[in-house]
């Protein structure tokens, strides 16, 4: 079984209000040395045992379904390849 | 400057409707060999140059602010330690 992780983050030039909110709350926890917080999505995709081209298929999923290419970047990481498990 | 990544995912026994929705949409993209999709949060925290105990501080942030321990697990990864940058 192959597992692929797709990380989707807002582009650096796009304001991230959710991250700003967390940043603003940190002093209340006693944390004062953080300069930036950015919050994005982590998507874990499990493929069937005999799936082919899992990285390529994951890029299609990320590009067409998970990320908005106008404001977001994504990265695809194959954590377990189907060959390893064979 | 240290960068820490906190990944927050729903526990495996908790239903993930957002992931289910993505899974249900995959056949329309021609992807038929995915067995599971889980969607969580990826939080990137940038610490100041001379910050101490960044992993420990990140665990406090994750535990008290980012994750709901009843339904979510988190993992903390230090991507660049402050020593490396020195």
CSV table of C-alpha atoms in Angstrom, one decimal:
chain,number,residue,atom,x,y,z
A,1,UNK,CA,0.0,0.0,0.0
A,2,UNK,CA,1.3,3.4,-0.9
A,3,UNK,CA,0.8,6.5,1.1
A,4,UNK,CA,1.2,9.9,-0.4
A,5,UNK,CA,1.1,13.2,1.6
A,6,UNK,CA,0.0,16.4,-0.2
A,7,UNK,CA,0.8,19.6,1.7
A,8,UNK,CA,-1.1,22.6,0.5
A,9,UNK,CA,0.0,26.0,1.8
A,10,UNK,CA,-1.1,29.6,0.9
A,11,UNK,CA,1.5,31.3,-1.2
A,12,UNK,CA,3.8,33.5,0.8
A,13,UNK,CA,2.5,36.7,-0.6
A,14,UNK,CA,-1.1,35.8,0.4
A,15,UNK,CA,-2.3,36.9,3.8
A,16,UNK,CA,-3.1,34.1,6.2
A,17,UNK,CA,-5.6,35.4,8.8
A,18,UNK,CA,-5.8,32.0,10.6
A,19,UNK,CA,-2.0,32.0,11.1
A,20,UNK,CA,-2.1,35.6,12.2
A,21,UNK,CA,-4.7,34.8,14.8
A,22,UNK,CA,-2.6,32.0,16.2
A,23,UNK,CA,0.5,34.3,16.2
A,24,UNK,CA,-1.5,36.9,18.1
A,25,UNK,CA,-2.5,34.3,20.7
A,26,UNK,CA,1.0,33.0,21.5
A,27,UNK,CA,2.0,35.6,24.1
A,28,UNK,CA,-0.8,34.4,26.3
A,29,UNK,CA,0.9,31.0,26.3
A,30,UNK,CA,4.2,32.6,27.2
A,31,UNK,CA,5.7,32.2,23.7
A,32,UNK,CA,7.3,35.5,22.6
A,33,UNK,CA,9.9,34.5,20.0
A,34,UNK,CA,7.8,33.4,17.1
A,35,UNK,CA,8.0,35.6,14.0
A,36,UNK,CA,5.4,33.9,11.7
A,37,UNK,CA,2.7,31.2,11.7
A,38,UNK,CA,1.2,29.8,8.4
A,39,UNK,CA,-1.6,27.3,8.4
A,40,UNK,CA,-2.3,25.0,5.5
A,41,UNK,CA,-3.7,21.6,4.7
A,42,UNK,CA,-2.1,18.2,5.1
A,43,UNK,CA,-3.8,15.5,3.0
A,44,UNK,CA,-2.9,11.8,3.4
A,45,UNK,CA,-3.9,9.7,0.5
A,46,UNK,CA,-3.8,5.9,0.8
A,47,UNK,CA,-3.6,4.0,-2.5
A,48,UNK,CA,-4.5,0.4,-3.1
A,49,UNK,CA,-1.7,-2.2,-3.0
A,50,UNK,CA,-1.3,-2.5,-6.8
A,51,UNK,CA,-1.8,1.2,-7.7
A,52,UNK,CA,0.4,2.5,-10.4
A,53,UNK,CA,2.0,6.0,-10.8
A,54,UNK,CA,0.9,7.1,-7.4
A,55,UNK,CA,2.9,10.3,-7.4
A,56,UNK,CA,1.6,11.3,-10.8
A,57,UNK,CA,-2.0,10.6,-9.8
A,58,UNK,CA,-1.5,12.5,-6.5
A,59,UNK,CA,-0.3,15.5,-8.5
A,60,UNK,CA,-3.5,15.4,-10.6
A,61,UNK,CA,-5.6,15.2,-7.4
A,62,UNK,CA,-3.7,18.1,-5.8
A,63,UNK,CA,-3.8,20.3,-8.8
A,64,UNK,CA,-7.5,19.7,-9.7
A,65,UNK,CA,-9.1,19.1,-6.4
A,66,UNK,CA,-7.0,20.1,-3.3
A,67,UNK,CA,-5.2,23.3,-4.2
A,68,UNK,CA,-6.4,26.6,-5.6
A,69,UNK,CA,-3.4,27.4,-7.9
A,70,UNK,CA,-4.1,31.1,-7.8
A,71,UNK,CA,-3.4,31.4,-4.0
A,72,UNK,CA,-1.9,28.1,-3.0
A,73,UNK,CA,1.2,26.0,-3.6
A,74,UNK,CA,1.3,22.2,-3.0
A,75,UNK,CA,4.0,19.6,-2.5
A,76,UNK,CA,3.7,15.9,-3.0
A,77,UNK,CA,5.7,13.3,-0.9
A,78,UNK,CA,5.4,9.6,-1.4
A,79,UNK,CA,5.9,8.1,2.1
A,80,UNK,CA,5.6,4.4,1.2
A,81,UNK,CA,6.0,3.3,-2.3
A,82,UNK,CA,4.0,0.3,-3.5
A,83,UNK,CA,7.3,-1.5,-4.4
A,84,UNK,CA,8.5,-1.3,-0.8
A,85,UNK,CA,5.5,-3.1,0.4
A,86,UNK,CA,5.8,-5.9,-2.2
B,1,UNK,CA,16.0,31.0,12.3
B,2,UNK,CA,14.2,27.8,13.3
B,3,UNK,CA,11.2,26.4,11.4
B,4,UNK,CA,9.0,23.9,13.1
B,5,UNK,CA,6.2,22.0,11.3
B,6,UNK,CA,3.2,20.8,13.4
B,7,UNK,CA,0.9,18.3,11.6
B,8,UNK,CA,-2.5,18.0,13.2
B,9,UNK,CA,-4.7,15.0,12.0
B,10,UNK,CA,-8.0,13.6,13.2
B,11,UNK,CA,-7.6,10.4,15.1
B,12,UNK,CA,-8.1,7.4,12.9
B,13,UNK,CA,-11.3,6.4,14.7
B,14,UNK,CA,-12.8,9.8,14.0
B,15,UNK,CA,-14.9,10.2,10.8
B,16,UNK,CA,-13.4,12.8,8.4
B,17,UNK,CA,-16.2,14.1,6.2
B,18,UNK,CA,-13.9,16.4,4.3
B,19,UNK,CA,-11.6,13.5,3.3
B,20,UNK,CA,-14.7,11.4,2.5
B,21,UNK,CA,-15.9,14.1,0.1
B,22,UNK,CA,-12.5,14.2,-1.7
B,23,UNK,CA,-12.5,10.4,-1.9
B,24,UNK,CA,-16.0,10.5,-3.4
B,25,UNK,CA,-14.9,13.0,-6.1
B,26,UNK,CA,-11.8,11.0,-7.3
B,27,UNK,CA,-13.5,8.8,-9.8
B,28,UNK,CA,-14.5,11.9,-11.7
B,29,UNK,CA,-10.8,12.6,-12.1
B,30,UNK,CA,-10.2,9.1,-13.4
B,31,UNK,CA,-8.6,8.0,-10.1
B,32,UNK,CA,-10.0,4.7,-8.9
B,33,UNK,CA,-7.4,3.1,-6.7
B,34,UNK,CA,-7.4,5.2,-3.6
B,35,UNK,CA,-8.7,3.6,-0.5
B,36,UNK,CA,-8.6,6.5,2.0
B,37,UNK,CA,-8.2,10.3,2.1
B,38,UNK,CA,-7.7,12.1,5.4
B,39,UNK,CA,-7.4,15.9,5.7
B,40,UNK,CA,-5.7,17.7,8.5
B,41,UNK,CA,-3.8,20.8,9.2
B,42,UNK,CA,-0.1,21.7,8.5
B,43,UNK,CA,1.2,24.6,10.6
B,44,UNK,CA,4.5,26.2,9.9
B,45,UNK,CA,6.0,28.1,12.8
B,46,UNK,CA,9.0,30.3,12.3
B,47,UNK,CA,11.0,31.2,15.4
B,48,UNK,CA,13.4,34.1,15.9
B,49,UNK,CA,17.1,33.5,15.4
B,50,UNK,CA,18.0,33.1,19.1
B,51,UNK,CA,14.9,31.2,20.2
B,52,UNK,CA,15.5,28.4,22.7
B,53,UNK,CA,13.7,25.1,23.1
B,54,UNK,CA,11.8,25.5,19.9
B,55,UNK,CA,10.6,21.9,19.9
B,56,UNK,CA,9.3,22.1,23.5
B,57,UNK,CA,7.6,25.5,22.8
B,58,UNK,CA,6.0,24.1,19.7
B,59,UNK,CA,4.6,21.2,21.6
B,60,UNK,CA,3.0,23.6,24.1
B,61,UNK,CA,1.5,25.6,21.1
B,62,UNK,CA,0.2,22.4,19.5
B,63,UNK,CA,-1.2,21.0,22.6
B,64,UNK,CA,-2.9,24.2,23.9
B,65,UNK,CA,-3.8,26.0,20.7
B,66,UNK,CA,-3.6,24.0,17.5
B,67,UNK,CA,-5.0,20.5,18.3
B,68,UNK,CA,-8.1,19.3,20.1
B,69,UNK,CA,-6.7,16.3,22.0
B,70,UNK,CA,-10.1,14.6,22.2
B,71,UNK,CA,-10.3,14.1,18.4
B,72,UNK,CA,-6.9,15.0,17.0
B,73,UNK,CA,-3.3,13.8,17.2
B,74,UNK,CA,-0.3,16.1,16.4
B,75,UNK,CA,3.3,15.6,15.4
B,76,UNK,CA,6.1,18.2,15.7
B,77,UNK,CA,9.1,18.3,13.3
B,78,UNK,CA,12.0,20.7,13.6
B,79,UNK,CA,13.0,21.5,10.0
B,80,UNK,CA,15.8,23.9,10.7
B,81,UNK,CA,17.3,24.1,14.2
B,82,UNK,CA,18.6,27.5,15.4
B,83,UNK,CA,22.1,26.0,15.7
B,84,UNK,CA,22.3,25.1,12.0
B,85,UNK,CA,21.7,28.8,11.1
B,86,UNK,CA,24.3,30.1,13.5
